[in-house]
Short mmCIF file of C-alpha atoms in Angstrom, two decimals:
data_model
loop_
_atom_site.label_atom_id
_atom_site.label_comp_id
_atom_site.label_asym_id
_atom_site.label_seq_id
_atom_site.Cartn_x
_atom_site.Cartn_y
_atom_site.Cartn_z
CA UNK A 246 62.62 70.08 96.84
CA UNK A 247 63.11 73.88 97.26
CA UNK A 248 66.43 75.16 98.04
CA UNK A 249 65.29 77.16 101.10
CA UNK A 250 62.28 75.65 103.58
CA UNK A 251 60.70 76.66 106.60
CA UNK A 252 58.67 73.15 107.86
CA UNK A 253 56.13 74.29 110.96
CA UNK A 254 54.14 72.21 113.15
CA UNK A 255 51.72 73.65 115.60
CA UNK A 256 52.01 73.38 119.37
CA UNK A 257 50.42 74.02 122.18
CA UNK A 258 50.94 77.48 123.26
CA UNK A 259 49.34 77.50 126.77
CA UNK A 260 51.30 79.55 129.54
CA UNK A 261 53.03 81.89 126.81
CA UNK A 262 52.41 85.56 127.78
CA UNK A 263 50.46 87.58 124.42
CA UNK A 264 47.80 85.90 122.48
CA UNK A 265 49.48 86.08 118.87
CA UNK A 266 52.49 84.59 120.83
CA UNK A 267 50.46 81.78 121.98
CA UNK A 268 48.61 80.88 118.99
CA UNK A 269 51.72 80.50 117.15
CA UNK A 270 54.36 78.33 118.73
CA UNK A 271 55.60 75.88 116.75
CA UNK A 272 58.37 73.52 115.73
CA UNK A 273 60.01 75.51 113.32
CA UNK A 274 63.08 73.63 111.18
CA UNK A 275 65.14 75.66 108.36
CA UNK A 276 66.49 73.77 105.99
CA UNK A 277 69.17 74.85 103.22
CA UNK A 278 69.52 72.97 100.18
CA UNK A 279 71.00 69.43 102.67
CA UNK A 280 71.75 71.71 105.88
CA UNK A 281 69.35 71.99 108.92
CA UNK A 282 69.95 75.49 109.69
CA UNK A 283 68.08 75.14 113.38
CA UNK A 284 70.10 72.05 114.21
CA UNK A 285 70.85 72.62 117.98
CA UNK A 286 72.41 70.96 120.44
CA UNK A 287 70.16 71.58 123.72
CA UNK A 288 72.72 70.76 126.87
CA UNK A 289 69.70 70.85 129.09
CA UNK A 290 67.69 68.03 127.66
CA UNK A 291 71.45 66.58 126.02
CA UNK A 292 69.72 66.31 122.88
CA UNK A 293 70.42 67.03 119.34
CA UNK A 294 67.78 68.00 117.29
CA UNK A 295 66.66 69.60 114.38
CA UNK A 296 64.00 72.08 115.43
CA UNK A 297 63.44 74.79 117.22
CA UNK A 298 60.42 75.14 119.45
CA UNK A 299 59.70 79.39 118.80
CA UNK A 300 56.59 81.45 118.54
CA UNK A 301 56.29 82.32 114.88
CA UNK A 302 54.84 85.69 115.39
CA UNK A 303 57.91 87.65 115.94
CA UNK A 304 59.87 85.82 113.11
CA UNK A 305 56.61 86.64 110.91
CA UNK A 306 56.90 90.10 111.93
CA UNK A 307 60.47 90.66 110.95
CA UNK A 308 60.08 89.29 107.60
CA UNK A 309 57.52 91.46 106.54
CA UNK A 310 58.84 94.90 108.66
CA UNK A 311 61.76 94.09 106.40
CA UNK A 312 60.42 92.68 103.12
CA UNK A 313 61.74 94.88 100.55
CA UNK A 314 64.41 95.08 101.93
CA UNK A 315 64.97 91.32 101.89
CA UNK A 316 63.98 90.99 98.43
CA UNK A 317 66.29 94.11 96.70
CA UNK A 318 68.51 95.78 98.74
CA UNK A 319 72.07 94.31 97.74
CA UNK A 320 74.96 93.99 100.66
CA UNK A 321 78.29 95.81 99.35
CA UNK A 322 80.98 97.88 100.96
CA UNK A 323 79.41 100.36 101.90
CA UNK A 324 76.97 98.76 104.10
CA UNK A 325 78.12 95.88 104.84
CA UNK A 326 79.72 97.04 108.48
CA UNK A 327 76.83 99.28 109.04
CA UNK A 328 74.15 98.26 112.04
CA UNK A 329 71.26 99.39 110.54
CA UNK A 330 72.05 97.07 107.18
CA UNK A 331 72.62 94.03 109.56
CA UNK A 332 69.16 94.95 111.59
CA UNK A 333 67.24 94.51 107.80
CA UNK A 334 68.58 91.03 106.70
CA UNK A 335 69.88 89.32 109.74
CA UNK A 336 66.98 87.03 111.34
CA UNK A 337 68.72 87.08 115.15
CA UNK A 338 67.48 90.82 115.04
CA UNK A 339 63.96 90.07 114.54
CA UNK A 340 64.33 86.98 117.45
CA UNK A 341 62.57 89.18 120.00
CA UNK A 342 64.33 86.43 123.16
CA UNK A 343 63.59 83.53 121.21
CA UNK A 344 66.27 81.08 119.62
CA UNK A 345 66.82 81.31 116.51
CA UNK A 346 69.87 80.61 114.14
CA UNK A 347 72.17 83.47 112.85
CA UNK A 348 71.22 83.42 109.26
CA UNK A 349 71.60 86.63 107.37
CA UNK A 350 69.69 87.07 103.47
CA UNK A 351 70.48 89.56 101.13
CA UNK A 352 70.21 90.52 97.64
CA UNK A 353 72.45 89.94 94.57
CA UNK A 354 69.58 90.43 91.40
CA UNK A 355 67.75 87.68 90.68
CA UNK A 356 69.55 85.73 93.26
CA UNK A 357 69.39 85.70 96.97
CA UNK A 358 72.81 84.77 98.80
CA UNK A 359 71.69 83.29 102.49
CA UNK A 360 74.62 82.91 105.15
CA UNK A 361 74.38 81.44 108.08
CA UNK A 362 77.05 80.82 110.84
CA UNK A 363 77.13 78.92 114.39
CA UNK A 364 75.73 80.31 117.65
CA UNK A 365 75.13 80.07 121.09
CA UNK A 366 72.54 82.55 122.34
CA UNK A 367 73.71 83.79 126.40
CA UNK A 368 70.37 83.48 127.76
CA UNK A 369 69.27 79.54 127.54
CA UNK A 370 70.86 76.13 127.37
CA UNK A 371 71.04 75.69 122.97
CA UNK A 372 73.67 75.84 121.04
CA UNK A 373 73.05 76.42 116.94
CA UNK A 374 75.60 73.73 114.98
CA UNK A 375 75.76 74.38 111.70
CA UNK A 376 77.85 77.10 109.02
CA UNK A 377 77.43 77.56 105.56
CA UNK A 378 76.12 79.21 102.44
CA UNK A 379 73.43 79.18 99.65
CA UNK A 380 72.90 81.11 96.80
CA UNK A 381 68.67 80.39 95.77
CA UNK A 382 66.47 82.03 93.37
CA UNK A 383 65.11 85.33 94.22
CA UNK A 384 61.38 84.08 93.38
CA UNK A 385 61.70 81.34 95.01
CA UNK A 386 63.24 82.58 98.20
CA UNK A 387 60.58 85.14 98.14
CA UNK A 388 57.77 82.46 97.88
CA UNK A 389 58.90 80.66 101.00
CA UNK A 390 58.79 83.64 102.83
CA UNK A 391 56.04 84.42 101.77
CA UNK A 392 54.01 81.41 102.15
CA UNK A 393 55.60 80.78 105.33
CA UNK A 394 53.82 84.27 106.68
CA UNK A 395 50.54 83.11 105.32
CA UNK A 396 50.61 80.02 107.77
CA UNK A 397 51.60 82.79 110.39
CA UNK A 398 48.60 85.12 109.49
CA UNK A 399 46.32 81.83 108.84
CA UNK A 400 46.42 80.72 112.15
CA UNK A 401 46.32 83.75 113.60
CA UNK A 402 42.82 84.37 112.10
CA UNK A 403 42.11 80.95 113.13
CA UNK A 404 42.29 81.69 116.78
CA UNK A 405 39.93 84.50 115.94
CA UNK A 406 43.09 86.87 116.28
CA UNK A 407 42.70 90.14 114.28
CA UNK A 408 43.70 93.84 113.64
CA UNK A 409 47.76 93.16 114.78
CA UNK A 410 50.60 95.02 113.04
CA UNK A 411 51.72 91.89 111.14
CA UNK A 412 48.27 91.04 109.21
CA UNK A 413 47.66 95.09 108.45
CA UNK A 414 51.25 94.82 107.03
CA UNK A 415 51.21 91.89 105.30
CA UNK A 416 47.18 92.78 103.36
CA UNK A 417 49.23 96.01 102.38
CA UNK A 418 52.14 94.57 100.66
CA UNK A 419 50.12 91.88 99.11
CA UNK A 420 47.65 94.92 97.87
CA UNK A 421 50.92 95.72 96.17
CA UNK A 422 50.66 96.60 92.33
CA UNK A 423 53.22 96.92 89.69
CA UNK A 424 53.77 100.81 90.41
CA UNK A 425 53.89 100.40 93.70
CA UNK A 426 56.41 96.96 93.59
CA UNK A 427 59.17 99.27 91.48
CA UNK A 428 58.53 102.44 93.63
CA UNK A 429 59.56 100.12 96.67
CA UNK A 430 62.15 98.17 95.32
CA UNK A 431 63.85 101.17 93.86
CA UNK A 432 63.94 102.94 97.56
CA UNK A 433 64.86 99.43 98.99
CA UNK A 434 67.65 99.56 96.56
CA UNK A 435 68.89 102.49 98.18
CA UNK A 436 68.25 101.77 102.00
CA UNK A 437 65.70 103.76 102.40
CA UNK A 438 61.87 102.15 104.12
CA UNK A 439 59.55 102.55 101.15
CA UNK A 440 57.11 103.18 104.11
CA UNK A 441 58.48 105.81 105.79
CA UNK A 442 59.86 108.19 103.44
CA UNK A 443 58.26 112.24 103.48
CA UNK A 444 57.88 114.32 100.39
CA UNK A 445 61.19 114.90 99.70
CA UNK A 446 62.17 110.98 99.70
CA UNK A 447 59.05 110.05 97.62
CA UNK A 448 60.21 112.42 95.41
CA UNK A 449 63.94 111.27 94.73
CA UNK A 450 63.01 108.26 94.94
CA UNK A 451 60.71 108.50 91.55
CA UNK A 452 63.36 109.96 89.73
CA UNK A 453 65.83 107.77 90.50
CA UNK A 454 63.75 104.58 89.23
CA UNK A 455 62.74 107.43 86.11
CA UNK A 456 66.18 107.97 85.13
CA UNK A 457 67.22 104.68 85.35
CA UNK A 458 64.46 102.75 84.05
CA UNK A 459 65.58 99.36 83.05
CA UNK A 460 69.01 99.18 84.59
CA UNK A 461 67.36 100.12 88.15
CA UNK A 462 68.40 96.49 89.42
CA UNK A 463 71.96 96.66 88.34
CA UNK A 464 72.56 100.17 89.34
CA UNK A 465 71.58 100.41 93.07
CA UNK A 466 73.80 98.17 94.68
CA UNK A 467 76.61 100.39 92.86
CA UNK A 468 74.99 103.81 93.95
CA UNK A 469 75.93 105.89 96.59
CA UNK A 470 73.33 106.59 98.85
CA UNK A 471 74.10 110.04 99.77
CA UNK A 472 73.99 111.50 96.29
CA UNK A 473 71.91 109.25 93.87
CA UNK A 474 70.38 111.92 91.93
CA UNK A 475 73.87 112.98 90.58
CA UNK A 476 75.37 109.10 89.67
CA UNK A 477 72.12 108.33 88.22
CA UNK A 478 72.40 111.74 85.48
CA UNK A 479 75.95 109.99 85.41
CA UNK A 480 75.25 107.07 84.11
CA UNK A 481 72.41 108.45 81.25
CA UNK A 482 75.51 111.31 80.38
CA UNK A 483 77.58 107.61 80.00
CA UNK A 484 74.46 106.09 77.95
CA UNK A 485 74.57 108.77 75.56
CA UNK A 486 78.36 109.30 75.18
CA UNK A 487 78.64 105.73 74.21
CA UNK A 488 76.73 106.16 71.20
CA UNK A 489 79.62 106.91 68.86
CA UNK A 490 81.43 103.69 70.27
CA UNK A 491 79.63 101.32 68.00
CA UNK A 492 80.48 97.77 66.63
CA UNK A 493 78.78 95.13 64.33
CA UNK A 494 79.47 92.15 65.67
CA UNK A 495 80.06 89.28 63.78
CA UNK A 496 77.67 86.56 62.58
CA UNK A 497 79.55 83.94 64.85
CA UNK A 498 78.93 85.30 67.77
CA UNK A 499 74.81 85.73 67.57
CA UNK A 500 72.53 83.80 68.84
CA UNK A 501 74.22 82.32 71.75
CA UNK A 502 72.06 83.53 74.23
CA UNK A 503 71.73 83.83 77.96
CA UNK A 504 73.02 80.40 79.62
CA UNK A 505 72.01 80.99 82.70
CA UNK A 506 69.10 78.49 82.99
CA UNK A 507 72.16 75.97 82.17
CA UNK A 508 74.15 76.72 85.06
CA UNK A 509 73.49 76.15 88.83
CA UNK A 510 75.42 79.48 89.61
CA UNK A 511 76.12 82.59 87.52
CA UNK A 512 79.85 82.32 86.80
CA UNK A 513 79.55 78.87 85.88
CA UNK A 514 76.88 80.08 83.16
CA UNK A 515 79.98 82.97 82.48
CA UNK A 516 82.68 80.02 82.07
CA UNK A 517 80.53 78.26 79.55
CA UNK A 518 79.35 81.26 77.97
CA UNK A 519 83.25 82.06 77.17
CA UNK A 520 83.84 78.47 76.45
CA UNK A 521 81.26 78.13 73.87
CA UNK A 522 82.35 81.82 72.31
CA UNK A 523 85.82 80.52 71.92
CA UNK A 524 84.71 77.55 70.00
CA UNK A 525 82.37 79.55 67.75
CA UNK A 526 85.20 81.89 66.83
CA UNK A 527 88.06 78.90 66.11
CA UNK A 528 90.40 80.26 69.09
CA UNK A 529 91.05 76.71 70.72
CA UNK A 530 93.53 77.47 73.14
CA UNK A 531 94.88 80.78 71.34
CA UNK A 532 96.04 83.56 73.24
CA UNK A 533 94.62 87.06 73.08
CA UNK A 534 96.96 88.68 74.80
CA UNK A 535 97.08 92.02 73.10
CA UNK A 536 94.68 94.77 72.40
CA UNK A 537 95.53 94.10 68.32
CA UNK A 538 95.15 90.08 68.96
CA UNK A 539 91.35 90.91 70.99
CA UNK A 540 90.07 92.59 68.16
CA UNK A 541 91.40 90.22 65.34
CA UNK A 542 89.34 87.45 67.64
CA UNK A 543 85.91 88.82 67.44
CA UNK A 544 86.70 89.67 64.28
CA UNK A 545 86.87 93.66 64.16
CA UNK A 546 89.59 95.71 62.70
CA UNK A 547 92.27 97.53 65.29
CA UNK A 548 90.85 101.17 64.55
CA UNK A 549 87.20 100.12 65.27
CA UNK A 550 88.38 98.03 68.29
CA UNK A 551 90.01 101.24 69.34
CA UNK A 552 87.20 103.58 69.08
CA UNK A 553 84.65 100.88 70.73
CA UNK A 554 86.84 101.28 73.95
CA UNK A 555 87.31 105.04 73.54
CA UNK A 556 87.00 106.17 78.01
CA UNK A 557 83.95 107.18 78.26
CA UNK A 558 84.65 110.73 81.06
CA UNK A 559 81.34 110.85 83.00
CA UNK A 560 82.05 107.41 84.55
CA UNK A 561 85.30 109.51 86.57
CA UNK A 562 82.53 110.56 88.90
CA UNK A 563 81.51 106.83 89.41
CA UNK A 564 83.53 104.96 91.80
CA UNK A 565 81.66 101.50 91.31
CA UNK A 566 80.65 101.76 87.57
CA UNK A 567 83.14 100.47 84.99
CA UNK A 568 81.16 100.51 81.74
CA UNK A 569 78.07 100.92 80.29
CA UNK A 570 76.31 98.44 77.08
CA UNK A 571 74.03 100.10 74.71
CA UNK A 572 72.00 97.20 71.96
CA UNK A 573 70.35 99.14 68.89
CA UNK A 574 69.70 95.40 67.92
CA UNK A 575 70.93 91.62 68.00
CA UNK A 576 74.24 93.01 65.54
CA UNK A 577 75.24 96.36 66.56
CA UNK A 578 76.31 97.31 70.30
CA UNK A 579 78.16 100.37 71.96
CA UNK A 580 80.69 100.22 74.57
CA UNK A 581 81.13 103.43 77.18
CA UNK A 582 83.71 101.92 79.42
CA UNK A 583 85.93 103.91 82.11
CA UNK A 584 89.12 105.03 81.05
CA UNK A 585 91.76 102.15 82.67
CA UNK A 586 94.98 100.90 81.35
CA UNK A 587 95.34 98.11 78.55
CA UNK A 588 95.26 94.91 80.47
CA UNK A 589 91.90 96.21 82.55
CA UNK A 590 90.98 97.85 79.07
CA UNK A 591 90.76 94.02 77.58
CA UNK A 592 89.39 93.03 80.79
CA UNK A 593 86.37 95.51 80.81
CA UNK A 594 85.72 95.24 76.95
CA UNK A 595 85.14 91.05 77.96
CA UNK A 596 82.81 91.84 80.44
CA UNK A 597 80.74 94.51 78.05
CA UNK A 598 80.91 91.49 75.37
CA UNK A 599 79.35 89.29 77.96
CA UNK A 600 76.37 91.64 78.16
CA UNK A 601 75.94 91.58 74.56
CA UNK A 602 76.09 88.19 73.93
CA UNK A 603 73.00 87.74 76.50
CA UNK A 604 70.63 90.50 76.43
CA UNK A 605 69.31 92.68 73.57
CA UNK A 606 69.14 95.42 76.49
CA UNK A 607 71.22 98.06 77.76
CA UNK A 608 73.35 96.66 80.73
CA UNK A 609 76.04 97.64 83.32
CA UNK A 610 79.18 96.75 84.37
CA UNK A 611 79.28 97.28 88.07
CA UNK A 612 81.46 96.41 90.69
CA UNK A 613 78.72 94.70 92.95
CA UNK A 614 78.45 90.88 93.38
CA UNK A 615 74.51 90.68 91.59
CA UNK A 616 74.09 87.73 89.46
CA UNK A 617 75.09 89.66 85.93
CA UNK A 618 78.31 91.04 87.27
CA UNK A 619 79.55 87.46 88.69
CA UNK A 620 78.85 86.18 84.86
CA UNK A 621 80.46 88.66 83.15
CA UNK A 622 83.73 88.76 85.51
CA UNK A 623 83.66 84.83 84.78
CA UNK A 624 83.17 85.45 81.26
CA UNK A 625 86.34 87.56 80.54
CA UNK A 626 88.39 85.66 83.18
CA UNK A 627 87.59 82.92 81.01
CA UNK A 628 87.38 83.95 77.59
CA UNK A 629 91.33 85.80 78.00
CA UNK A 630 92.10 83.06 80.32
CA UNK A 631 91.14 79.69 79.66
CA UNK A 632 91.31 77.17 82.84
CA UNK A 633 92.29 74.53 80.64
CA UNK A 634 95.15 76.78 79.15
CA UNK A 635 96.23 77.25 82.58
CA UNK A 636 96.32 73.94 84.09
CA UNK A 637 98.38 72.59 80.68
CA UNK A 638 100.82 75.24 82.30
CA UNK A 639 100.65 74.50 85.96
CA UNK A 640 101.77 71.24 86.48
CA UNK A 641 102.69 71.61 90.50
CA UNK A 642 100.04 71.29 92.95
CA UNK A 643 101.48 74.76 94.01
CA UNK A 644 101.60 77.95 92.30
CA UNK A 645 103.74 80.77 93.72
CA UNK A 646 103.41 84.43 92.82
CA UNK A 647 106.25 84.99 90.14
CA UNK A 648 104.76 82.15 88.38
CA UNK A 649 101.34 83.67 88.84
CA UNK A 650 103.25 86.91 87.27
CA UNK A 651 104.23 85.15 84.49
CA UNK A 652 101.41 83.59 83.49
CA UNK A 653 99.80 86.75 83.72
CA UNK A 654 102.06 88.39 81.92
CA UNK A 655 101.67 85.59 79.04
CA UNK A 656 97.86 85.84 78.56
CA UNK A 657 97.64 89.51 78.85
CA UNK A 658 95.39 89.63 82.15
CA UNK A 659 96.33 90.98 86.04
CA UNK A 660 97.52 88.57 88.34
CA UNK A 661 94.40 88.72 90.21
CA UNK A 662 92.20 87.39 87.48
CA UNK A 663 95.58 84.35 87.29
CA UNK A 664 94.62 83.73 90.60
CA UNK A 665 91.38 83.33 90.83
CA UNK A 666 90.93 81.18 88.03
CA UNK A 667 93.78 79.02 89.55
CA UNK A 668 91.56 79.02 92.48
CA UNK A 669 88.22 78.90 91.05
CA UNK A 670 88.94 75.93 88.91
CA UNK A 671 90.72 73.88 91.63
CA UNK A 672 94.09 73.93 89.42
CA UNK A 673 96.77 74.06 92.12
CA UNK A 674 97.08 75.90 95.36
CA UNK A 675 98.84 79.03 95.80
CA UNK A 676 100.87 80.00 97.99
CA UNK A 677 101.43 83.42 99.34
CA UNK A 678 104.22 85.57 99.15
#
């Protein structure tokens, strides 16, 4: 069963105002992995049910005015308070009256995260009853949508329904060709309507997806949107700096590949990824808590640790890009990460190793929440802090802070990353200060 569904059946629409309106009300049910996202409670009738009885149309509509959007633009900081992000991914805003539940979708790489809380919508007698979250495949999230709009279009051209501003937008973006699919993405990516951009906008809008080529989906949730031009020279200035910060890796740790296929969520695929690195390079439950003791583990001397983690200076201008990952092939990588003290210097160098464990491509290290940057946070949480390391150590079902100093003084990490992998790996609870 997918993780996301939209189940329709087709009712009779006489006495609603607006043909396309007509022709398309429906039961519509959303379901989420086991939750029934249009569960209502309906105080009129005193029912509880698990549909929603909606026109289609205007849901339809929404999806595709918004489509790109849907599909690449990642939520972060900067837009996550801002109105205009919350009129592009949150379904309410495309309810035109109608009921339907608060669910909001948004990007994070190959991933889709979909939230969806309880509501009670002031004009009618329903109340929505469920809260929760999924994280679903991109592709597949995408083919829902977009075979639920097909239905929509379908039976509008089966009630001899033609010409409206849903089917001449929908024939265009499935006209769509591979060009055209990164020229939209990439101005998605930046929050800008691939539609409605003038010559200017087309223009920056190329070069940004020119200059960053292959690292386009990594590196526009972490660009500002005023300035992209200038953070996207940035990061090619990094690219090229980081030449001279080469290392051979070791034949231990080759071939261990991209785990992600493994894993139901991205840092569980970083956990094992860091697990399974361990155990190819004899650590057990050793410490690395030094720079000296990091690059005795993967097997490099201290001086060649050193100049692999040599600051790379362009990434001052960058306020959410850490590091940059440059493969010449499956042996011989080159680190460009931002200059940072030595417990976030080990903690940056992890995530970099992440990235060339599982790719033979350049990568990122951002500060955004897309698929690759959850792994490789997991990764180095794990790999410098091992859950089972910690929970030998913890043996209260509470943690306070000094001991969550301590330990993080003992394995050579910030108490935040002691924290969350307390947390994450249901080891104790803490308590707050």
């Amino acid at each position: 069963m997918s993780a996301l569904r939209f189940d329709v059946e087709w009712l009779d629409g006489t006495g609603i105002k607006g043909p396309e309106l007509a022709a398309t009300f429906a039961s519509l049910r959303i379901q989420a992995e086991s939750a029934v996202l249009t569960r209502v409670d309906d105080k009129r009738a005193r029912t509880l049910r698990d549909a929603v009885y909606v026109p289609l149309y205007p849901m339809a509509e929404w999806l595709v005015s918004n489509w790109w959007f849907l599909a690449y633009e990642t939520e972060n900081l900067r837009n996550r308070t801002d109105p205009a992000f919350a009129q592009r991914h949150s379904l309410v805003t495309g309810a035109e009256g109608y009921a339907l539940p608060d669910v909001r979708f948004s990007s994070a790489g190959r991933l889709t995260h979909i939230v969806w809380t309880d509501r009670m919508p002031e004009w009618n007698e329903l109340e929505f009853r469920s809260r929760g979250s999924i994280t679903v495949d991109r592709d597949q999230f995408v083919q829902e949508c977009s075979d639920f709009v097909d239905m929509v279009v379908s039976r509008l051209s089966a009630c001899g329904i033609t010409a409206t501003h849903l089917q001449s937008e929908w024939a265009a973006i499935e006209a769509t060709d591979a060009d055209q699919l990164a020229f939209c993405a990439t101005a998605a990516g930046l929050g800008r309507d691939p539609y409605d951009l003038d010559g200017p906008q087309e223009s920056l809008v190329l070069q940004v997806g020119e200059l960053l080529g292959d690292l386009r989906e990594e590196a526009l949730p972490a660009l500002g949107s005023d300035e992209p031009l200038s953070a996207c020279t940035a990061i090619r200035k990094a690219m090229e700096q980081a030449v001279t910060n080469e290392v051979r890796l070791g034949a231990s740790l080759l071939h261990l590949g991209d785990l992600s296929h493994q894993a139901s969520r991205p840092w569980q695929a970083g956990y094992e990824l860091a697990r399974q690195t361990r155990r190819r390079l004899g650590l057990n439950g050793d410490l690395i808590a030094t720079t000296a003791r990091l690059a005795e583990a993967i097997c490099q001397d201290f001086a060649t640790f050193e100049r692999a983690t040599r600051p790379v200076r362009s990434l001052d201008a960058l306020t959410s890009i850490d590091g940059v990952v440059r493969s010449r092939d499956s042996q011989t990588v080159s680190f460009g990460l931002r200059a940072a003290g030595k417990t976030s210097q080990r903690f940056l160098f992890c995530r970099a190793l992440a990235e060339a464990l599982t790719t033979s491509n350049d990568a990122l290290l951002t500060r955004a929440n897309t698929e690759r940057q959850q792994r490789n946070r997991a990764f180095a949480a794990e790999f410098l802090a091992p859950s089972a390391s910690l929970a030998e150590r913890v043996t209260g079902k509470f943690v306070d802070q000094d001991l969550v100093a301590d330990l993080a003084d003992e394995f050579g990490v910030s108490s935040y990353v002691i924290g969350h992998q307390i947390e994450n790996h249901g080891i104790a609870e803490l308590v707050a200060a």
